Short mmCIF file of N, CA and C in Angstrom, two decimals:
data_model
loop_
_atom_site.label_atom_id
_atom_site.label_comp_id
_atom_site.label_asym_id
_atom_site.label_seq_id
_atom_site.Cartn_x
_atom_site.Cartn_y
_atom_site.Cartn_z
N MET A 1 0.83 -1.20 0.00
CA MET A 1 0.00 0.00 0.00
C MET A 1 0.87 1.26 0.00
N LEU A 2 1.90 1.27 0.83
CA LEU A 2 2.80 2.43 0.88
C LEU A 2 3.50 2.64 -0.44
N VAL A 3 3.89 1.53 -1.09
CA VAL A 3 4.56 1.63 -2.38
C VAL A 3 3.63 2.25 -3.41
N GLU A 4 2.36 1.85 -3.37
CA GLU A 4 1.40 2.40 -4.32
C GLU A 4 1.17 3.89 -4.08
N LEU A 5 1.09 4.29 -2.82
CA LEU A 5 0.94 5.71 -2.50
C LEU A 5 2.16 6.50 -2.97
N THR A 6 3.33 5.92 -2.80
CA THR A 6 4.55 6.59 -3.23
C THR A 6 4.57 6.74 -4.75
N ARG A 7 4.15 5.70 -5.46
CA ARG A 7 4.08 5.78 -6.92
C ARG A 7 3.12 6.88 -7.37
N ASN A 8 1.95 6.95 -6.72
CA ASN A 8 0.97 7.97 -7.08
C ASN A 8 1.51 9.37 -6.80
N ALA A 9 2.19 9.54 -5.68
CA ALA A 9 2.78 10.84 -5.35
C ALA A 9 3.85 11.20 -6.37
N TYR A 10 4.65 10.21 -6.79
CA TYR A 10 5.69 10.47 -7.79
C TYR A 10 5.08 10.85 -9.13
N ARG A 11 4.00 10.18 -9.50
CA ARG A 11 3.32 10.54 -10.75
C ARG A 11 2.79 11.96 -10.69
N LEU A 12 2.22 12.33 -9.54
CA LEU A 12 1.72 13.70 -9.38
C LEU A 12 2.87 14.69 -9.48
N TRP A 13 4.01 14.36 -8.86
CA TRP A 13 5.18 15.24 -8.93
C TRP A 13 5.67 15.35 -10.37
N GLN A 14 5.64 14.23 -11.12
CA GLN A 14 6.07 14.27 -12.51
C GLN A 14 5.16 15.19 -13.33
N LEU A 15 3.87 15.16 -13.03
CA LEU A 15 2.94 16.00 -13.78
C LEU A 15 3.18 17.48 -13.51
N THR A 16 3.54 17.81 -12.28
CA THR A 16 3.76 19.22 -11.94
C THR A 16 5.20 19.64 -12.20
N ARG A 17 6.13 18.68 -12.35
CA ARG A 17 7.52 18.89 -12.76
C ARG A 17 8.44 19.52 -11.73
N HIS A 18 7.92 20.06 -10.65
CA HIS A 18 8.77 20.71 -9.67
C HIS A 18 8.07 20.71 -8.33
N SER A 19 8.82 20.56 -7.26
CA SER A 19 8.20 20.42 -5.94
C SER A 19 7.41 21.68 -5.55
N ASN A 20 7.89 22.86 -5.92
CA ASN A 20 7.13 24.08 -5.60
C ASN A 20 5.81 24.10 -6.35
N TYR A 21 5.82 23.65 -7.59
CA TYR A 21 4.58 23.59 -8.34
C TYR A 21 3.65 22.53 -7.76
N LEU A 22 4.22 21.47 -7.20
CA LEU A 22 3.41 20.44 -6.57
C LEU A 22 2.64 21.02 -5.38
N GLY A 23 3.33 21.78 -4.55
CA GLY A 23 2.66 22.42 -3.41
C GLY A 23 1.58 23.39 -3.86
N ASP A 24 1.88 24.18 -4.87
CA ASP A 24 0.92 25.14 -5.39
C ASP A 24 -0.30 24.42 -5.97
N ALA A 25 -0.06 23.34 -6.70
CA ALA A 25 -1.17 22.58 -7.27
C ALA A 25 -2.03 21.98 -6.17
N CYS A 26 -1.42 21.51 -5.10
CA CYS A 26 -2.19 20.94 -3.98
C CYS A 26 -3.04 22.01 -3.30
N VAL A 27 -2.48 23.20 -3.12
CA VAL A 27 -3.23 24.30 -2.51
C VAL A 27 -4.45 24.65 -3.35
N TRP A 28 -4.26 24.82 -4.65
CA TRP A 28 -5.37 25.20 -5.50
C TRP A 28 -6.40 24.09 -5.63
N ARG A 29 -5.95 22.84 -5.60
CA ARG A 29 -6.89 21.71 -5.61
C ARG A 29 -7.75 21.74 -4.35
N GLY A 30 -7.12 22.07 -3.21
CA GLY A 30 -7.86 22.18 -1.96
C GLY A 30 -8.87 23.31 -2.01
N VAL A 31 -8.49 24.45 -2.59
CA VAL A 31 -9.41 25.57 -2.73
C VAL A 31 -10.59 25.18 -3.61
N TRP A 32 -10.29 24.48 -4.69
CA TRP A 32 -11.35 24.02 -5.61
C TRP A 32 -12.30 23.06 -4.91
N LEU A 33 -11.75 22.14 -4.13
CA LEU A 33 -12.60 21.17 -3.40
C LEU A 33 -13.44 21.87 -2.35
N ALA A 34 -12.88 22.86 -1.66
CA ALA A 34 -13.62 23.58 -0.63
C ALA A 34 -14.76 24.38 -1.24
N ALA A 35 -14.55 24.89 -2.44
CA ALA A 35 -15.59 25.69 -3.09
C ALA A 35 -16.70 24.83 -3.70
N ALA A 36 -16.40 23.58 -3.93
CA ALA A 36 -17.38 22.70 -4.61
C ALA A 36 -18.50 22.29 -3.67
#
């Protein structure tokens, strides 16, 4: 299970290409979810 979570996190990081962008994407995703 931990390996699968790590793979998913790595895929998300690959999509955002940079750790700072990853944090920013997570913040905006949270804002989007809170507004929904």
